[in-house]
Amino acid sequence: MLVLNSGSSSVKYQLLDMGDGARLATGLIERIGERTSLVRHVPLAAGGGSRERTGRIPDHEAALKAMAEELAEDGLGLDSPDLAAIGHRVVHGGLRFTEPTLIDDAVCAEIERLIPVAPLHNPANLTGIRTARALRPDLPQVAVFDTAFHTTMPEAAARYAIDVRTADEHRVRRYGFHGTSHAYVSRETAHLLGKAPEEVNVIVLHLGNGASASAVRGGKCVDTSMGLTPLEGLVMGTRSGDMDPAVIFHLMRVGGMSADEIDTLLNKRSGLVGLCGDNDMREIRRRVDEGDEEAKLAFDLYIHRLKKYIGAYCAVLGRVDAVAFTAGVGENSAPVREAAVQGLEGLGLALDGARNAARGDAPRLISPEGARVAVAVVPTDEEREIATQTYALVGKNN
Ligand code: ADP
């Protein structure tokens, strides 16, 4: 199973053996279309270190050909008879795509129709799909949507309280993102507790550079923090998260800023970067420990928002069995986990200091033995989830 994640100027890929679950190869092609592009390939099955080369890769077609050459060098090329399907990450599936979907021309047209609500992501995802289909037209290819897991949200969580006709005309609603990760992590958390996903209620905190929380009841998402776009919700690396929407009118009317300038401000120059100039949590913690006030404000604001969502989702779920931390910050930053849970004993949340400080790659509990609510670190694996969903669908159709 080959998994492709095509961005506007990058392609990430992973090859997995679904027989034993082994990761055979991973790679990244960056700066597509720029003067010097970079190909980094890690031939995990073939052993040996990663291979890197630079050169100009003008477009996605050239990028996928470069990937195919790298894979072929390990004897696992795109033309290999062992390749059963390609799974594509697609950011926005709107209301139409609630499940992984076998790609045909009509599906491509629908992903294209969703470009107005995902102008940054869907065009790049689509380019990757079209290129891969041109290279292997005979192979089943499946789209796995970031929004799909959130389509189970009830209307009360999925709508904004604005005029219904205007909202519907422009498809304005809360779609949510990172769904593949929330699906995978909520399921893995249930397994960690020795339960079926249907039996447990989980709050998933996906804290990467982009960050989102979700409330998952019995395996189904009932609320999530990102909305029409990934801008809503938690404080992120460069995004503001929640804000009074009137800030935008104020910046337009009083600040003389254009819609595009405010878009860039809120998506690229806000969040941790806007507050203290850094978006890497390691650097922020280092600065906090040195007494840096700006970094401390950024950290405190990040934690304050996170706590608000934990509290809100406890209320949404009524009963919470587990809170799971995942992604770059969630998996690695013990200080963030400690600060986020501190003071929440009233909600049944507590940490075991030694467990929280211990590092590891496997899902693990960090709450004390016998705690009312389990707190866990559950590493996410979106590529594996895309491969699993693709495999399940292709298997069903054969
Ligand atoms: P994305 O996929 O959204 O780009 P990731 O899930 O890879 O993000 O997370 C990236 C972030 O993880 C970095 O910005 C960094 O702040 C954080 N991070 C990575 N390793 C650590 C660590 N050891 N301690 C704290 N934060 C970390």
Coordinates of C-alpha atoms and ligand atoms in Angstrom, one line a residue:
M1 CA 0.0 0.0 0.0
L2 CA 1.4 3.3 -1.0
V3 CA 0.2 6.4 0.9
L4 CA 0.6 9.9 -0.7
N5 CA 0.2 13.2 1.0
S6 CA 0.5 15.9 -1.6
G7 CA 0.9 19.5 -0.5
S8 CA 1.3 22.5 -2.7
S9 CA 5.1 22.3 -2.9
S10 CA 5.8 18.9 -1.3
V11 CA 4.9 15.3 -1.5
K12 CA 5.2 12.9 1.5
Y13 CA 5.0 9.2 0.8
Q14 CA 5.1 5.9 2.7
L15 CA 5.1 2.3 1.5
L16 CA 3.6 -0.2 3.9
D17 CA 3.3 -4.0 3.8
M18 CA -0.2 -4.7 5.0
G19 CA 0.7 -8.4 5.6
D20 CA 2.8 -7.7 8.7
G21 CA 2.2 -4.0 9.0
A22 CA 5.9 -3.2 8.3
R23 CA 6.8 0.2 7.0
L24 CA 9.0 -0.5 3.9
A25 CA 10.0 3.0 2.8
T26 CA 9.2 6.7 3.6
G27 CA 10.1 9.8 1.8
L28 CA 9.7 13.5 1.3
I29 CA 10.0 15.7 -1.7
E30 CA 10.2 19.4 -0.8
R31 CA 10.3 22.7 -2.6
I32 CA 8.6 21.4 -5.8
G33 CA 8.7 24.1 -8.5
E34 CA 11.5 26.0 -6.8
R35 CA 15.0 26.3 -8.1
T36 CA 16.4 23.6 -5.9
S37 CA 14.1 20.8 -4.7
L38 CA 15.0 18.1 -2.2
V39 CA 14.3 14.4 -2.3
R40 CA 14.8 12.5 1.0
H41 CA 14.1 8.8 0.8
V42 CA 14.4 6.3 3.7
P43 CA 14.6 2.7 2.4
L44 CA 13.5 1.0 5.7
A45 CA 13.0 -2.5 4.2
A46 CA 16.2 -2.4 2.2
G47 CA 18.2 -1.2 5.3
G48 CA 20.8 1.5 5.0
G49 CA 20.5 5.2 5.8
S50 CA 18.4 7.8 4.1
R51 CA 19.3 9.0 0.6
E52 CA 19.1 12.7 -0.2
R53 CA 19.5 14.5 -3.4
T54 CA 18.8 18.0 -4.7
G55 CA 17.9 19.2 -8.1
R56 CA 15.1 20.9 -9.8
I57 CA 11.7 19.1 -9.6
P58 CA 9.4 21.4 -11.6
D59 CA 6.0 19.8 -10.8
H60 CA 4.1 17.0 -9.1
E61 CA 4.5 14.7 -12.0
A62 CA 8.3 15.0 -11.8
A63 CA 8.0 14.6 -8.0
L64 CA 6.1 11.3 -8.3
K65 CA 8.5 10.1 -10.9
A66 CA 11.4 10.9 -8.6
M67 CA 9.6 8.9 -5.8
A68 CA 9.0 6.0 -8.2
E69 CA 12.7 6.0 -9.1
E70 CA 13.7 5.9 -5.4
L71 CA 11.3 3.1 -4.7
A72 CA 12.5 1.2 -7.8
E73 CA 16.1 1.4 -6.6
D74 CA 15.0 -0.7 -3.6
G75 CA 13.1 -3.1 -5.9
L76 CA 9.7 -1.8 -4.8
G77 CA 8.8 0.5 -7.8
L78 CA 5.5 1.9 -8.8
D79 CA 5.1 -0.9 -11.4
S80 CA 5.6 -3.6 -8.8
P81 CA 2.9 -6.3 -9.0
D82 CA 2.9 -6.3 -5.2
L83 CA 1.5 -2.7 -5.1
A84 CA -2.2 -3.2 -4.4
A85 CA -3.5 0.4 -4.1
I86 CA -2.6 4.0 -3.5
G87 CA -4.2 5.9 -0.6
H88 CA -4.3 9.7 -0.9
R89 CA -4.8 12.1 1.9
V90 CA -7.4 14.7 1.0
V91 CA -7.9 17.5 3.4
H92 CA -11.5 18.6 2.6
G93 CA -14.3 16.1 1.8
G94 CA -17.2 18.5 2.7
L95 CA -20.5 16.9 3.5
R96 CA -20.3 14.5 0.6
F97 CA -17.4 12.3 1.7
T98 CA -18.0 10.6 5.0
E99 CA -15.9 7.5 4.2
P100 CA -12.8 6.6 2.4
T101 CA -13.7 6.7 -1.3
L102 CA -12.5 4.8 -4.4
I103 CA -11.4 7.5 -6.8
D104 CA -12.9 8.0 -10.2
D105 CA -13.5 11.0 -12.4
A106 CA -16.6 12.0 -10.6
V107 CA -14.8 11.9 -7.2
C108 CA -12.1 14.1 -8.6
A109 CA -14.7 16.5 -9.9
E110 CA -16.3 16.6 -6.4
I111 CA -12.9 17.2 -4.7
E112 CA -12.4 20.1 -7.2
R113 CA -15.9 21.5 -6.3
L114 CA -14.7 21.7 -2.7
I115 CA -11.7 24.0 -3.6
P116 CA -13.6 27.2 -2.4
V117 CA -13.7 25.8 1.1
A118 CA -10.2 24.4 1.1
P119 CA -8.3 26.7 -1.3
L120 CA -4.8 25.8 0.1
H121 CA -5.1 22.1 0.3
N122 CA -7.5 20.5 -2.1
P123 CA -5.8 21.7 -5.3
A124 CA -2.5 20.2 -4.2
N125 CA -4.2 16.9 -3.1
L126 CA -6.0 16.7 -6.4
T127 CA -2.8 17.3 -8.4
G128 CA -1.2 14.4 -6.6
I129 CA -4.3 12.2 -7.3
R130 CA -4.4 13.1 -11.0
T131 CA -0.7 12.5 -11.4
A132 CA -0.8 9.1 -9.6
R133 CA -3.8 8.0 -11.7
A134 CA -1.9 9.0 -14.9
L135 CA 1.1 6.9 -13.8
R136 CA -0.9 3.9 -12.7
P137 CA -4.4 4.1 -14.3
D138 CA -5.1 0.4 -13.6
L139 CA -4.5 0.6 -9.8
P140 CA -7.3 1.2 -7.3
Q141 CA -6.7 4.6 -5.7
V142 CA -8.6 5.8 -2.6
A143 CA -9.2 9.2 -1.1
V144 CA -9.1 9.4 2.7
F145 CA -10.5 12.7 3.9
D146 CA -9.3 14.7 7.0
T147 CA -12.9 15.8 7.5
A148 CA -14.6 12.4 7.3
F149 CA -14.3 11.4 10.9
H150 CA -16.0 14.6 12.0
T151 CA -19.1 14.1 9.8
T152 CA -20.8 12.3 12.7
M153 CA -21.0 15.6 14.7
P154 CA -24.5 16.6 15.6
E155 CA -25.9 19.7 13.9
A156 CA -25.7 21.6 17.2
A157 CA -21.9 21.1 17.1
A158 CA -21.4 21.4 13.4
R159 CA -23.2 24.6 12.7
Y160 CA -22.4 28.2 13.5
A161 CA -25.2 30.3 15.0
I162 CA -25.6 32.5 11.9
D163 CA -28.4 32.9 9.4
V164 CA -29.1 29.4 8.1
R165 CA -29.7 30.3 4.5
T166 CA -26.5 32.3 4.2
A167 CA -24.5 29.5 5.8
D168 CA -26.0 26.9 3.5
E169 CA -25.5 29.0 0.4
H170 CA -21.8 29.3 1.0
R171 CA -21.4 25.9 2.7
V172 CA -20.3 27.6 6.0
R173 CA -20.2 25.1 8.8
R174 CA -17.8 23.4 11.1
Y175 CA -16.1 20.6 9.2
G176 CA -13.1 19.9 11.5
F177 CA -9.7 18.5 10.4
H178 CA -7.0 16.1 11.5
G179 CA -9.8 13.5 11.4
T180 CA -7.6 10.6 10.3
S181 CA -5.4 11.2 13.4
H182 CA -8.4 11.6 15.8
A183 CA -9.9 8.4 14.4
Y184 CA -6.7 6.5 14.8
V185 CA -5.8 7.8 18.2
S186 CA -9.2 7.4 19.7
R187 CA -9.3 3.8 18.6
E188 CA -5.7 3.1 19.9
T189 CA -6.7 4.7 23.2
A190 CA -9.6 2.3 23.6
H191 CA -7.2 -0.6 22.8
L192 CA -4.8 0.7 25.4
L193 CA -7.6 0.6 28.0
G194 CA -8.4 -3.0 26.8
K195 CA -11.9 -1.9 25.6
A196 CA -13.7 -1.7 22.3
P197 CA -13.9 1.8 20.8
E198 CA -17.7 1.6 21.1
E199 CA -17.4 1.3 24.9
V200 CA -15.3 4.4 25.6
N201 CA -15.5 8.2 25.5
V202 CA -12.2 9.9 24.7
I203 CA -10.9 13.4 24.4
V204 CA -8.1 13.5 21.8
L205 CA -5.7 16.4 21.9
H206 CA -3.7 16.5 18.6
L207 CA -1.0 19.0 19.4
G208 CA 1.4 19.5 16.5
N209 CA 2.2 22.7 14.7
G210 CA -1.5 22.7 13.8
A211 CA -3.5 21.6 16.8
S212 CA -7.0 20.4 17.4
A213 CA -9.1 18.7 20.1
S214 CA -12.0 16.3 19.6
A215 CA -14.7 14.7 21.8
V216 CA -15.3 11.1 20.7
R217 CA -18.2 9.2 22.1
G218 CA -18.2 5.4 21.6
G219 CA -15.9 5.7 18.6
K220 CA -17.8 8.6 16.9
C221 CA -16.8 12.2 16.9
V222 CA -19.3 14.5 18.6
D223 CA -17.3 17.7 18.6
T224 CA -14.0 19.1 17.4
S225 CA -12.2 22.4 17.7
M226 CA -11.4 23.3 14.1
G227 CA -14.2 24.6 12.0
L228 CA -14.8 25.8 8.5
T229 CA -11.0 26.0 8.2
P230 CA -8.2 24.8 10.5
L231 CA -8.0 28.3 12.0
E232 CA -10.6 27.8 14.8
G233 CA -9.9 26.4 18.2
L234 CA -6.6 25.9 20.1
V235 CA -3.6 28.2 20.0
M236 CA -1.3 26.7 17.3
G237 CA 2.2 27.2 16.1
T238 CA 1.3 30.1 13.8
R239 CA -2.6 30.2 14.0
S240 CA -4.6 32.2 16.5
G241 CA -7.4 29.7 17.1
D242 CA -10.6 31.1 18.7
M243 CA -11.1 34.8 18.6
D244 CA -14.0 37.3 18.5
P245 CA -14.7 37.5 14.7
A246 CA -15.2 41.2 15.2
V247 CA -11.4 41.5 15.6
I248 CA -11.3 41.1 11.8
F249 CA -13.7 44.0 11.1
H250 CA -11.8 46.1 13.6
L251 CA -8.5 45.4 11.8
M252 CA -10.2 46.2 8.4
R253 CA -11.9 49.4 9.5
V254 CA -9.5 50.8 12.0
G255 CA -6.3 49.0 11.0
G256 CA -6.8 49.5 7.3
M257 CA -5.8 45.9 6.6
S258 CA -7.1 43.9 3.7
A259 CA -8.8 40.5 4.0
D260 CA -5.7 38.8 2.6
E261 CA -3.4 40.6 5.1
I262 CA -5.6 39.5 8.0
D263 CA -5.8 36.0 6.6
T264 CA -2.0 35.9 6.6
L265 CA -1.8 37.5 10.1
L266 CA -4.2 35.0 11.7
N267 CA -2.8 31.9 9.9
K268 CA 0.9 32.6 9.7
R269 CA 1.9 35.3 12.1
S270 CA -0.3 34.5 15.2
G271 CA -0.4 31.7 17.7
L272 CA 2.9 30.9 19.5
V273 CA 4.9 32.6 16.7
G274 CA 2.8 35.8 17.0
L275 CA 3.1 35.8 20.8
C276 CA 6.8 35.1 21.3
G277 CA 8.5 34.7 17.9
D278 CA 9.0 30.9 18.2
N279 CA 6.6 28.1 17.4
D280 CA 8.8 25.2 18.5
M281 CA 7.7 24.1 21.9
R282 CA 11.2 23.0 22.9
E283 CA 12.5 26.4 22.3
I284 CA 9.6 28.1 24.1
R285 CA 10.2 25.8 27.2
R286 CA 13.9 26.6 27.1
R287 CA 13.1 30.3 27.1
V288 CA 10.4 30.0 29.9
D289 CA 13.0 28.2 32.0
E290 CA 15.4 31.1 31.5
G291 CA 12.7 33.5 32.7
D292 CA 11.6 35.0 29.3
E293 CA 8.3 36.8 29.9
E294 CA 7.1 36.7 26.2
A295 CA 7.7 32.9 26.0
K296 CA 5.9 32.5 29.3
L297 CA 2.9 34.4 28.1
A298 CA 2.8 32.3 24.9
F299 CA 3.0 29.1 26.9
D300 CA 0.4 30.2 29.4
L301 CA -2.1 31.3 26.7
Y302 CA -1.6 27.9 24.9
I303 CA -2.3 26.0 28.1
H304 CA -5.2 28.2 29.1
R305 CA -7.0 27.5 25.8
L306 CA -6.1 23.8 26.0
K307 CA -7.7 23.5 29.5
K308 CA -10.8 25.3 28.3
Y309 CA -11.3 22.7 25.6
I310 CA -10.6 19.8 28.0
G311 CA -13.3 21.2 30.3
A312 CA -15.7 21.9 27.5
Y313 CA -15.4 18.4 26.1
C314 CA -15.8 16.8 29.6
A315 CA -19.2 18.7 29.5
V316 CA -20.0 17.6 26.0
L317 CA -19.3 14.0 26.7
G318 CA -20.7 13.8 30.2
R319 CA -18.5 10.8 31.1
V320 CA -14.9 10.8 30.0
D321 CA -12.9 7.6 30.1
A322 CA -9.6 8.9 28.7
V323 CA -7.7 12.0 27.5
A324 CA -5.1 11.2 24.9
F325 CA -2.2 13.5 23.9
T326 CA -0.8 13.1 20.4
A327 CA 1.3 14.7 17.6
G328 CA 4.7 16.5 18.0
V329 CA 3.9 18.5 21.1
G330 CA 1.4 16.1 22.7
E331 CA 3.8 13.1 22.3
N332 CA 7.0 14.8 23.3
S333 CA 6.3 17.7 25.7
A334 CA 5.9 16.5 29.3
P335 CA 5.7 20.1 30.5
V336 CA 2.7 20.8 28.2
R337 CA 0.9 17.7 29.4
E338 CA 1.7 18.5 33.1
A339 CA 0.4 22.1 32.8
A340 CA -2.7 21.1 30.8
V341 CA -3.8 18.6 33.4
Q342 CA -2.7 20.6 36.5
G343 CA -5.7 21.6 38.7
L344 CA -8.2 19.4 36.9
E345 CA -8.5 16.9 39.7
G346 CA -12.1 18.0 40.1
L347 CA -12.7 16.5 36.6
G348 CA -11.0 13.3 37.6
L349 CA -7.8 14.1 35.8
A350 CA -4.3 13.7 37.3
L351 CA -0.8 12.7 36.1
D352 CA 1.8 10.4 37.5
G353 CA 5.0 12.5 37.3
A354 CA 7.4 9.7 36.6
R355 CA 5.1 8.2 33.9
N356 CA 4.7 11.6 32.3
A357 CA 8.5 12.2 32.2
A358 CA 9.3 8.7 30.7
R359 CA 9.8 8.7 27.0
G360 CA 8.7 6.0 24.5
D361 CA 7.2 5.3 21.1
A362 CA 4.4 3.1 22.3
P363 CA 0.9 4.2 23.5
R364 CA 1.2 4.5 27.3
L365 CA -0.8 5.7 30.4
I366 CA 0.6 8.7 32.3
S367 CA -2.2 8.9 34.9
P368 CA -1.7 7.2 38.3
E369 CA -2.9 3.7 38.8
G370 CA -6.7 3.5 39.4
A371 CA -7.4 7.1 38.2
R372 CA -11.0 7.9 37.4
V373 CA -10.0 9.2 33.9
A374 CA -7.1 7.6 32.1
V375 CA -4.6 10.1 30.7
A376 CA -2.5 8.7 27.9
V377 CA 0.2 9.5 25.3
V378 CA -0.8 7.8 22.1
P379 CA 1.5 8.4 19.1
T380 CA -0.5 9.2 16.0
D381 CA 0.2 7.5 12.6
E382 CA -1.9 9.1 9.9
E383 CA -0.2 7.3 7.1
R384 CA -0.9 3.9 8.7
E385 CA -4.5 4.9 9.2
I386 CA -4.8 5.9 5.5
A387 CA -3.2 2.6 4.5
T388 CA -5.5 0.7 6.7
Q389 CA -8.7 2.4 5.5
T390 CA -7.5 2.1 1.8
Y391 CA -6.8 -1.6 2.3
A392 CA -10.1 -2.2 4.0
L393 CA -11.9 -0.6 1.1
V394 CA -9.9 -2.2 -1.7
G395 CA -10.3 -5.6 -0.1
K396 CA -14.1 -5.1 0.2
N397 CA -14.3 -4.3 -3.6
N398 CA -12.3 -7.3 -4.7
Ligands
ADP1 P1 2.7 19.1 12.0 O1 2.4 17.7 11.5 O2 1.5 19.9 12.4 O3 3.7 19.9 11.3 P2 4.0 17.7 14.2 O4 3.0 16.9 14.8 O5 5.1 17.1 13.5 O6 3.4 18.9 13.4 O7 4.6 18.6 15.5 C1 5.6 19.6 15.2 C2 5.8 20.3 16.6 O8 6.1 19.4 17.6 C3 7.0 21.3 16.5 O9 6.6 22.5 16.1 C4 7.5 21.3 17.9 O10 7.0 22.4 18.6 C5 6.9 20.0 18.6 N1 7.9 19.1 19.1 C6 8.6 18.1 18.4 N2 9.4 17.5 19.3 C7 9.2 18.1 20.5 C8 9.8 17.8 21.8 N3 10.7 16.9 22.0 N4 9.4 18.6 22.8 C9 8.5 19.6 22.6 N5 7.9 19.8 21.4 C10 8.3 19.1 20.4

